PDB file of C-alpha atoms and ligand atoms in Angstrom:
ATOM      1  CA  MET A   1     -37.363 -73.889  -2.049  1.00 97.00           C
ATOM      2  CA  VAL A   2     -38.247 -77.660  -2.400  1.00 98.00           C
ATOM      3  CA  PHE A   3     -41.110 -78.752  -0.162  1.00 98.00           C
ATOM      4  CA  THR A   4     -42.271 -82.150   0.283  1.00 98.00           C
ATOM      5  CA  VAL A   5     -45.686 -82.797   1.803  1.00 98.00           C
ATOM      6  CA  GLY A   6     -45.826 -86.272   3.286  1.00 98.00           C
ATOM      7  CA  GLY A   7     -46.049 -88.613   6.531  1.00 97.00           C
ATOM      8  CA  ILE A   8     -46.825 -92.123   6.754  1.00 94.00           C
ATOM      9  CA  LYS A   9     -50.487 -91.930   7.279  1.00 93.00           C
ATOM     10  CA  GLY A  10     -53.141 -92.081   4.395  1.00 94.00           C
ATOM     11  CA  GLY A  11     -55.812 -89.490   4.155  1.00 95.00           C
ATOM     12  CA  SER A  12     -54.167 -86.684   6.337  1.00 96.00           C
ATOM     13  CA  GLY A  13     -54.433 -84.012   3.714  1.00 97.00           C
ATOM     14  CA  LYS A  14     -51.180 -84.217   2.042  1.00 98.00           C
ATOM     15  CA  SER A  15     -52.613 -83.680  -1.381  1.00 98.00           C
ATOM     16  CA  THR A  16     -54.876 -80.887  -0.101  1.00 98.00           C
ATOM     17  CA  ILE A  17     -51.816 -78.954   1.498  1.00 98.00           C
ATOM     18  CA  ALA A  18     -49.678 -79.562  -1.457  1.00 98.00           C
ATOM     19  CA  THR A  19     -52.175 -78.357  -4.069  1.00 98.00           C
ATOM     20  CA  ASN A  20     -53.203 -75.299  -2.023  1.00 98.00           C
ATOM     21  CA  LEU A  21     -49.617 -74.402  -1.522  1.00 98.00           C
ATOM     22  CA  THR A  22     -48.963 -74.783  -5.115  1.00 98.00           C
ATOM     23  CA  VAL A  23     -51.893 -72.514  -5.872  1.00 97.00           C
ATOM     24  CA  TRP A  24     -51.080 -70.020  -2.998  1.00 96.00           C
ATOM     25  CA  LEU A  25     -47.438 -69.711  -4.284  1.00 96.00           C
ATOM     26  CA  SER A  26     -48.332 -69.280  -7.895  1.00 96.00           C
ATOM     27  CA  LYS A  27     -50.869 -66.450  -7.143  1.00 93.00           C
ATOM     28  CA  GLN A  28     -48.090 -64.718  -5.450  1.00 92.00           C
ATOM     29  CA  GLY A  29     -45.984 -64.605  -8.869  1.00 94.00           C
ATOM     30  CA  TYR A  30     -43.902 -67.406  -8.142  1.00 96.00           C
ATOM     31  CA  ASP A  31     -42.915 -69.941 -10.849  1.00 98.00           C
ATOM     32  CA  VAL A  32     -43.973 -73.231  -9.129  1.00 98.00           C
ATOM     33  CA  LEU A  33     -43.546 -77.159 -10.086  1.00 98.00           C
ATOM     34  CA  LEU A  34     -46.080 -79.373  -8.535  1.00 98.00           C
ATOM     35  CA  VAL A  35     -44.509 -82.913  -8.533  1.00 98.00           C
ATOM     36  CA  ASP A  36     -46.881 -85.891  -8.039  1.00 98.00           C
ATOM     37  CA  ALA A  37     -45.105 -88.718  -6.449  1.00 98.00           C
ATOM     38  CA  ASP A  38     -47.854 -90.606  -5.257  1.00 97.00           C
ATOM     39  CA  GLU A  39     -49.169 -93.446  -7.359  1.00 94.00           C
ATOM     40  CA  GLN A  40     -52.700 -92.410  -6.729  1.00 96.00           C
ATOM     41  CA  GLU A  41     -51.905 -89.285  -8.802  1.00 97.00           C
ATOM     42  CA  THR A  42     -54.431 -87.020  -6.646  1.00 97.00           C
ATOM     43  CA  ALA A  43     -52.261 -83.983  -7.538  1.00 98.00           C
ATOM     44  CA  THR A  44     -52.317 -84.840 -11.248  1.00 98.00           C
ATOM     45  CA  LYS A  45     -56.161 -85.115 -11.174  1.00 97.00           C
ATOM     46  CA  PHE A  46     -56.456 -81.811  -9.420  1.00 98.00           C
ATOM     47  CA  THR A  47     -54.207 -80.281 -12.133  1.00 98.00           C
ATOM     48  CA  LYS A  48     -56.366 -81.869 -14.776  1.00 97.00           C
ATOM     49  CA  TRP A  49     -59.377 -80.404 -13.540  1.00 96.00           C
ATOM     50  CA  ARG A  50     -57.809 -77.072 -13.129  1.00 97.00           C
ATOM     51  CA  GLU A  51     -56.515 -77.010 -16.760  1.00 96.00           C
ATOM     52  CA  HIS A  52     -60.048 -77.549 -17.951  1.00 94.00           C
ATOM     53  CA  ILE A  53     -61.652 -74.822 -15.974  1.00 91.00           C
ATOM     54  CA  THR A  54     -58.672 -72.390 -16.780  1.00 89.00           C
ATOM     55  CA  GLN A  55     -58.368 -73.484 -20.346  1.00 88.00           C
ATOM     56  CA  GLY A  56     -55.005 -74.807 -19.783  1.00 87.00           C
ATOM     57  CA  ASN A  57     -53.881 -71.837 -17.860  1.00 91.00           C
ATOM     58  CA  SER A  58     -53.440 -73.557 -14.335  1.00 95.00           C
ATOM     59  CA  GLY A  59     -50.745 -70.964 -13.342  1.00 97.00           C
ATOM     60  CA  TYR A  60     -48.024 -73.746 -12.476  1.00 98.00           C
ATOM     61  CA  THR A  61     -46.294 -76.508 -14.121  1.00 98.00           C
ATOM     62  CA  ALA A  62     -46.993 -80.137 -13.172  1.00 98.00           C
ATOM     63  CA  THR A  63     -45.317 -83.421 -13.486  1.00 98.00           C
ATOM     64  CA  ILE A  64     -45.434 -87.122 -12.147  1.00 98.00           C
ATOM     65  CA  LEU A  65     -42.121 -88.672 -10.845  1.00 98.00           C
ATOM     66  CA  THR A  66     -41.629 -91.834  -9.045  1.00 97.00           C
ATOM     67  CA  GLY A  67     -38.818 -93.691  -6.996  1.00 97.00           C
ATOM     68  CA  ASP A  68     -35.285 -92.446  -7.403  1.00 96.00           C
ATOM     69  CA  ALA A  69     -36.431 -90.172 -10.361  1.00 98.00           C
ATOM     70  CA  VAL A  70     -37.802 -87.763  -7.743  1.00 98.00           C
ATOM     71  CA  ARG A  71     -34.336 -87.081  -6.525  1.00 97.00           C
ATOM     72  CA  GLN A  72     -32.710 -86.957  -9.924  1.00 98.00           C
ATOM     73  CA  GLN A  73     -35.284 -84.726 -11.874  1.00 98.00           C
ATOM     74  CA  VAL A  74     -35.964 -82.441  -8.758  1.00 98.00           C
ATOM     75  CA  LEU A  75     -32.253 -81.658  -8.674  1.00 98.00           C
ATOM     76  CA  LYS A  76     -32.497 -80.909 -12.444  1.00 98.00           C
ATOM     77  CA  PHE A  77     -35.618 -78.771 -12.114  1.00 98.00           C
ATOM     78  CA  LYS A  78     -34.486 -76.725  -9.136  1.00 97.00           C
ATOM     79  CA  PRO A  79     -32.667 -74.117 -10.912  1.00 98.00           C
ATOM     80  CA  LYS A  80     -35.573 -73.628 -13.315  1.00 98.00           C
ATOM     81  CA  PHE A  81     -38.357 -72.912 -10.625  1.00 98.00           C
ATOM     82  CA  ASP A  82     -38.724 -70.677  -7.698  1.00 97.00           C
ATOM     83  CA  HIS A  83     -40.581 -73.375  -5.766  1.00 98.00           C
ATOM     84  CA  ILE A  84     -40.989 -77.028  -6.117  1.00 98.00           C
ATOM     85  CA  ILE A  85     -43.986 -78.798  -4.200  1.00 98.00           C
ATOM     86  CA  ILE A  86     -43.744 -82.769  -3.928  1.00 98.00           C
ATOM     87  CA  ASP A  87     -46.834 -84.636  -3.114  1.00 98.00           C
ATOM     88  CA  THR A  88     -46.181 -88.004  -1.833  1.00 98.00           C
ATOM     89  CA  GLY A  89     -48.189 -91.049  -0.819  1.00 95.00           C
ATOM     90  CA  GLY A  90     -49.087 -92.070   2.857  1.00 89.00           C
ATOM     91  CA  ARG A  91     -46.246 -94.635   3.229  1.00 91.00           C
ATOM     92  CA  ASP A  92     -42.544 -94.637   3.695  1.00 89.00           C
ATOM     93  CA  THR A  93     -41.618 -95.144   0.041  1.00 93.00           C
ATOM     94  CA  THR A  94     -38.609 -94.801  -1.953  1.00 96.00           C
ATOM     95  CA  SER A  95     -40.481 -91.776  -3.551  1.00 97.00           C
ATOM     96  CA  GLN A  96     -40.836 -90.244  -0.290  1.00 97.00           C
ATOM     97  CA  ARG A  97     -37.344 -90.667   0.755  1.00 97.00           C
ATOM     98  CA  ALA A  98     -35.925 -89.622  -2.618  1.00 97.00           C
ATOM     99  CA  ALA A  99     -38.196 -86.440  -2.176  1.00 98.00           C
ATOM    100  CA  LEU A 100     -36.997 -85.825   1.237  1.00 98.00           C
ATOM    101  CA  PHE A 101     -33.236 -86.197  -0.009  1.00 97.00           C
ATOM    102  CA  VAL A 102     -33.670 -83.040  -2.198  1.00 97.00           C
ATOM    103  CA  SER A 103     -36.001 -81.001  -0.071  1.00 98.00           C
ATOM    104  CA  ASP A 104     -35.598 -77.814   2.279  1.00 97.00           C
ATOM    105  CA  VAL A 105     -38.864 -78.413   3.890  1.00 98.00           C
ATOM    106  CA  TYR A 106     -41.013 -81.343   5.026  1.00 98.00           C
ATOM    107  CA  LEU A 107     -44.586 -80.726   5.750  1.00 98.00           C
ATOM    108  CA  VAL A 108     -46.536 -83.203   7.704  1.00 98.00           C
ATOM    109  CA  PRO A 109     -50.185 -82.862   8.101  1.00 97.00           C
ATOM    110  CA  PHE A 110     -51.730 -84.856  11.033  1.00 97.00           C
ATOM    111  CA  ASN A 111     -55.365 -85.439  11.812  1.00 95.00           C
ATOM    112  CA  PRO A 112     -56.207 -84.838  15.478  1.00 93.00           C
ATOM    113  CA  ARG A 113     -57.050 -88.648  15.946  1.00 83.00           C
ATOM    114  CA  SER A 114     -54.954 -90.990  17.991  1.00 79.00           C
ATOM    115  CA  PHE A 115     -54.300 -93.368  15.140  1.00 83.00           C
ATOM    116  CA  ASP A 116     -52.590 -90.456  13.208  1.00 86.00           C
ATOM    117  CA  LEU A 117     -50.874 -89.146  16.227  1.00 90.00           C
ATOM    118  CA  TRP A 118     -49.286 -92.326  16.866  1.00 89.00           C
ATOM    119  CA  THR A 119     -47.330 -92.000  13.707  1.00 94.00           C
ATOM    120  CA  ILE A 120     -45.210 -88.991  14.940  1.00 96.00           C
ATOM    121  CA  ALA A 121     -42.425 -91.212  16.398  1.00 97.00           C
ATOM    122  CA  ASP A 122     -42.181 -93.019  13.094  1.00 96.00           C
ATOM    123  CA  VAL A 123     -42.220 -89.821  11.184  1.00 97.00           C
ATOM    124  CA  GLU A 124     -39.600 -88.359  13.632  1.00 98.00           C
ATOM    125  CA  ASN A 125     -37.401 -91.298  12.954  1.00 97.00           C
ATOM    126  CA  LEU A 126     -37.686 -90.979   9.206  1.00 97.00           C
ATOM    127  CA  VAL A 127     -36.523 -87.322   9.422  1.00 98.00           C
ATOM    128  CA  LYS A 128     -33.650 -88.025  11.779  1.00 97.00           C
ATOM    129  CA  GLU A 129     -32.565 -91.040   9.369  1.00 97.00           C
ATOM    130  CA  VAL A 130     -32.827 -88.621   6.475  1.00 97.00           C
ATOM    131  CA  ARG A 131     -30.965 -85.809   8.204  1.00 97.00           C
ATOM    132  CA  THR A 132     -27.867 -88.157   8.720  1.00 96.00           C
ATOM    133  CA  LEU A 133     -27.616 -88.669   5.018  1.00 93.00           C
ATOM    134  CA  LYS A 134     -28.336 -85.343   3.535  1.00 92.00           C
ATOM    135  CA  PRO A 135     -25.856 -82.617   3.215  1.00 85.00           C
ATOM    136  CA  ASP A 136     -28.212 -79.576   3.402  1.00 91.00           C
ATOM    137  CA  ALA A 137     -30.737 -78.981   6.237  1.00 95.00           C
ATOM    138  CA  LEU A 138     -34.373 -80.643   6.183  1.00 98.00           C
ATOM    139  CA  HIS A 139     -36.715 -78.564   8.183  1.00 98.00           C
ATOM    140  CA  ALA A 140     -39.789 -80.313   9.355  1.00 98.00           C
ATOM    141  CA  PHE A 141     -43.139 -78.926  10.341  1.00 98.00           C
ATOM    142  CA  SER A 142     -46.178 -80.591  11.361  1.00 98.00           C
ATOM    143  CA  ILE A 143     -49.674 -79.065  10.445  1.00 98.00           C
ATOM    144  CA  LEU A 144     -52.824 -80.176  12.454  1.00 97.00           C
ATOM    145  CA  ASN A 145     -55.448 -80.644   9.592  1.00 97.00           C
ATOM    146  CA  ARG A 146     -59.072 -81.583   9.524  1.00 96.00           C
ATOM    147  CA  ALA A 147     -59.213 -80.334  12.935  1.00 96.00           C
ATOM    148  CA  ASP A 148     -62.624 -80.426  14.840  1.00 93.00           C
ATOM    149  CA  PRO A 149     -64.414 -77.054  14.862  1.00 89.00           C
ATOM    150  CA  LYS A 150     -65.441 -77.311  18.632  1.00 86.00           C
ATOM    151  CA  GLY A 151     -64.015 -79.156  21.430  1.00 76.00           C
ATOM    152  CA  SER A 152     -60.479 -79.732  23.339  1.00 81.00           C
ATOM    153  CA  ASP A 153     -59.191 -82.356  20.866  1.00 84.00           C
ATOM    154  CA  ASN A 154     -57.278 -79.875  18.764  1.00 89.00           C
ATOM    155  CA  LYS A 155     -55.558 -78.257  21.850  1.00 91.00           C
ATOM    156  CA  ASP A 156     -54.494 -81.622  23.153  1.00 92.00           C
ATOM    157  CA  SER A 157     -53.380 -82.831  19.709  1.00 94.00           C
ATOM    158  CA  ALA A 158     -51.519 -79.386  19.155  1.00 95.00           C
ATOM    159  CA  GLU A 159     -49.757 -79.752  22.374  1.00 95.00           C
ATOM    160  CA  LEU A 160     -48.761 -83.394  21.576  1.00 95.00           C
ATOM    161  CA  LEU A 161     -47.244 -82.229  18.095  1.00 97.00           C
ATOM    162  CA  SER A 162     -45.536 -79.291  19.923  1.00 97.00           C
ATOM    163  CA  GLU A 163     -43.609 -81.633  22.263  1.00 97.00           C
ATOM    164  CA  SER A 164     -41.613 -83.120  19.151  1.00 97.00           C
ATOM    165  CA  THR A 165     -38.267 -81.837  19.088  1.00 97.00           C
ATOM    166  CA  VAL A 166     -37.493 -83.032  15.589  1.00 97.00           C
ATOM    167  CA  ILE A 167     -40.583 -81.445  13.875  1.00 98.00           C
ATOM    168  CA  ASP A 168     -41.996 -78.118  14.710  1.00 98.00           C
ATOM    169  CA  TYR A 169     -45.501 -77.766  15.145  1.00 97.00           C
ATOM    170  CA  THR A 170     -47.170 -74.617  12.977  1.00 97.00           C
ATOM    171  CA  ALA A 171     -50.324 -73.072  14.222  1.00 95.00           C
ATOM    172  CA  PRO A 172     -53.370 -72.653  13.917  1.00 95.00           C
ATOM    173  CA  ALA A 173     -54.964 -75.870  13.219  1.00 96.00           C
ATOM    174  CA  ILE A 174     -56.723 -76.331   9.792  1.00 97.00           C
ATOM    175  CA  VAL A 175     -60.443 -77.082  10.796  1.00 96.00           C
ATOM    176  CA  SER A 176     -62.269 -79.524   8.750  1.00 97.00           C
ATOM    177  CA  ARG A 177     -64.357 -77.449   6.373  1.00 97.00           C
ATOM    178  CA  LYS A 178     -66.396 -78.506   3.308  1.00 96.00           C
ATOM    179  CA  SER A 179     -64.577 -75.690   1.136  1.00 97.00           C
ATOM    180  CA  PHE A 180     -61.494 -78.015   0.998  1.00 97.00           C
ATOM    181  CA  ALA A 181     -63.211 -80.827  -0.752  1.00 96.00           C
ATOM    182  CA  ASN A 182     -65.500 -78.489  -2.779  1.00 96.00           C
ATOM    183  CA  THR A 183     -62.638 -76.479  -4.315  1.00 97.00           C
ATOM    184  CA  ALA A 184     -60.244 -79.522  -4.874  1.00 96.00           C
ATOM    185  CA  SER A 185     -62.894 -81.305  -6.723  1.00 92.00           C
ATOM    186  CA  ASN A 186     -63.068 -78.329  -9.178  1.00 92.00           C
ATOM    187  CA  GLY A 187     -59.172 -77.918  -9.330  1.00 96.00           C
ATOM    188  CA  LEU A 188     -59.352 -74.662  -7.200  1.00 97.00           C
ATOM    189  CA  GLY A 189     -57.393 -73.655  -4.133  1.00 97.00           C
ATOM    190  CA  VAL A 190     -59.316 -72.537  -1.115  1.00 96.00           C
ATOM    191  CA  ILE A 191     -58.218 -68.977  -1.718  1.00 95.00           C
ATOM    192  CA  GLU A 192     -60.102 -69.190  -4.972  1.00 95.00           C
ATOM    193  CA  GLY A 193     -63.269 -70.686  -3.552  1.00 94.00           C
ATOM    194  CA  ASN A 194     -66.650 -69.452  -4.374  1.00 92.00           C
ATOM    195  CA  PRO A 195     -68.455 -68.822  -1.809  1.00 93.00           C
ATOM    196  CA  VAL A 196     -65.574 -67.506  -0.032  1.00 93.00           C
ATOM    197  CA  ASP A 197     -64.502 -69.584   3.046  1.00 95.00           C
ATOM    198  CA  GLU A 198     -62.623 -66.698   5.075  1.00 94.00           C
ATOM    199  CA  LYS A 199     -61.886 -68.801   7.993  1.00 95.00           C
ATOM    200  CA  ALA A 200     -60.281 -71.615   5.801  1.00 96.00           C
ATOM    201  CA  ILE A 201     -58.381 -68.933   3.826  1.00 95.00           C
ATOM    202  CA  SER A 202     -57.208 -67.354   7.041  1.00 95.00           C
ATOM    203  CA  GLU A 203     -55.955 -70.399   8.586  1.00 96.00           C
ATOM    204  CA  LEU A 204     -54.116 -71.474   5.427  1.00 96.00           C
ATOM    205  CA  ASN A 205     -52.681 -68.015   5.094  1.00 95.00           C
ATOM    206  CA  GLN A 206     -51.311 -68.059   8.745  1.00 96.00           C
ATOM    207  CA  VAL A 207     -49.898 -71.662   8.340  1.00 97.00           C
ATOM    208  CA  PHE A 208     -48.193 -71.026   4.847  1.00 97.00           C
ATOM    209  CA  SER A 209     -47.030 -67.460   5.860  1.00 95.00           C
ATOM    210  CA  ALA A 210     -45.435 -68.614   9.094  1.00 95.00           C
ATOM    211  CA  ILE A 211     -43.397 -71.445   7.516  1.00 96.00           C
ATOM    212  CA  LEU A 212     -42.327 -69.179   4.457  1.00 95.00           C
ATOM    213  CA  SER A 213     -41.266 -66.425   6.785  1.00 93.00           C
ATOM    214  CA  LYS A 214     -38.942 -68.638   8.678  1.00 94.00           C
ATOM    215  CA  PHE A 215     -37.051 -68.747   5.403  1.00 93.00           C
ATOM    216  CA  ASN A 216     -37.454 -65.057   4.641  1.00 88.00           C
ATOM    217  CA  VAL A 217     -39.490 -66.055   1.511  1.00 87.00           C
ATOM    218  CA  LYS A 218     -41.657 -62.821   0.428  1.00 84.00           C
ATOM    219  CA  ASN A 219     -45.330 -63.821   0.687  1.00 83.00           C
ATOM    220  CA  ASN A 220     -48.662 -62.028   0.875  1.00 79.00           C
ATOM    221  CA  VAL A 221     -51.847 -63.133   2.475  1.00 77.00           C
ATOM    222  CA  TYR A 222     -55.187 -63.434   0.613  1.00 74.00           C
ATOM    223  CA  SER A 223     -58.816 -62.815   1.364  1.00 71.00           C
ATOM    224  CA  ASN A 224     -59.930 -64.177  -2.005  1.00 68.00           C
ATOM    225  CA  VAL A 225     -58.562 -64.327  -5.361  1.00 69.00           C
ATOM    226  CA  LYS A 226     -60.141 -65.071  -8.769  1.00 63.00           C
ATOM    227  CA  ILE A 227     -59.066 -67.802 -10.994  1.00 58.00           C
ATOM    228  CA  ASP A 228     -57.721 -66.646 -14.292  1.00 54.00           C
ATOM    229  CA  ALA A 229     -60.513 -67.936 -16.432  1.00 46.00           C
ATOM    230  CA  GLU A 230     -63.135 -65.718 -14.659  1.00 40.00           C
TER     231      GLU A 230
HETATM  232  N1  LIG B 301     -59.192 -79.262   6.255  1.00 69.44           N
HETATM  233  C1  LIG B 301     -59.957 -80.241   5.622  1.00 69.44           C
HETATM  234  N2  LIG B 301     -61.273 -80.001   5.813  1.00 69.44           N
HETATM  235  C2  LIG B 301     -62.079 -80.909   5.059  1.00 69.44           C
HETATM  236  N3  LIG B 301     -61.811 -81.941   4.387  1.00 69.44           N
HETATM  237  C3  LIG B 301     -60.504 -82.081   4.013  1.00 69.44           C
HETATM  238  C4  LIG B 301     -59.290 -81.063   4.809  1.00 69.44           C
HETATM  239  N4  LIG B 301     -58.355 -81.550   4.384  1.00 69.44           N
HETATM  240  C5  LIG B 301     -58.472 -82.733   3.594  1.00 69.44           C
HETATM  241  N5  LIG B 301     -59.755 -83.086   3.480  1.00 69.44           N
HETATM  242  C6  LIG B 301     -60.325 -84.089   2.679  1.00 69.44           C
HETATM  243  O1  LIG B 301     -59.873 -85.230   3.124  1.00 69.44           O
HETATM  244  C7  LIG B 301     -59.681 -86.126   2.044  1.00 69.44           C
HETATM  245  C8  LIG B 301     -58.280 -86.637   2.026  1.00 69.44           C
HETATM  246  O2  LIG B 301     -57.388 -85.542   1.813  1.00 69.44           O
HETATM  247  P1  LIG B 301     -56.150 -85.577   0.997  1.00 69.44           P
HETATM  248  O3  LIG B 301     -56.362 -86.339  -0.183  1.00 69.44           O
HETATM  249  O4  LIG B 301     -55.609 -84.209   0.713  1.00 69.44           O
HETATM  250  O5  LIG B 301     -55.584 -86.476   1.746  1.00 69.44           O
HETATM  251  P2  LIG B 301     -53.861 -87.297   1.406  1.00 69.44           P
HETATM  252  O6  LIG B 301     -53.053 -87.299   2.645  1.00 69.44           O
HETATM  253  O7  LIG B 301     -53.411 -86.754   0.201  1.00 69.44           O
HETATM  254  O8  LIG B 301     -54.343 -88.960   0.980  1.00 69.44           O
HETATM  255  P3  LIG B 301     -53.577 -90.007   0.629  1.00 69.44           P
HETATM  256  O9  LIG B 301     -52.780 -90.413   1.708  1.00 69.44           O
HETATM  257  O10 LIG B 301     -54.676 -90.853   0.012  1.00 69.44           O
HETATM  258  O11 LIG B 301     -52.678 -89.431  -0.365  1.00 69.44           O
HETATM  259  C9  LIG B 301     -60.128 -85.570   0.878  1.00 69.44           C
HETATM  260  O12 LIG B 301     -61.395 -85.851   0.532  1.00 69.44           O
HETATM  261  C10 LIG B 301     -60.020 -84.074   1.310  1.00 69.44           C
HETATM  262  O13 LIG B 301     -60.934 -83.208   0.507  1.00 69.44           O
HETATM  263 MG1  LIG B 302     -52.616 -87.735  -1.395  1.00 69.44          MG
END
């Protein structure tokens, strides 16, 4: 399947979700391609760190694509991989539209802050527009990321996201936790973190599993896994 992780807000957690999903799927034995379609190249930097600590054995394939090449190349790569994950930038770019055109699934992280949530309508319009141009279905899912550990903001934000008839909200919220930044800066997925962050792993497991199960993609949940170099 082809997944685009996107949206039109910077810093919502797109690269975090994209890299964690890539690691999560590759650990299940799937052959995964991670496409970096953001000029900031966060996903590429992540992979470079990962290659460094795993001595070149990151467990997946990575490439950089921009503009319409995203569409053309992903179509070419599609038969060669089990899953393709495309990390896009936080704007409505040619790259993101090209990615959506060849994607089955659109994952859109939102932070539970009003500025982020105000972009829902614009993301819905983008999805609706792409759906009119695209022969195959585009399933869109919102994920509440960097959620507050306490308080009622998450519930209010989740309710707001659930109201969309265009983008399906996927519970639970992924709470803001240090382990996300700590693992990412070492080229690791949260499931590989040391110390083990059981809550973060459980939230990721539930969100990824809920989405994949909708498409009958076989998947396991993790408690913690070792990186190959260890
Ligand atoms: N659940 C989380 N808990 C704590 N920190 C998080 C979480 N998700 C993301 N972050 C942190 O938030 C910052 C932005 O995340 P990330 O780079 O994934 O966002 P992005 O949407 O890809 O940003 P950009 O629009 O710049 O591409 C990073 O420092 C990341 O480590
Ligand atoms: Mg990013």
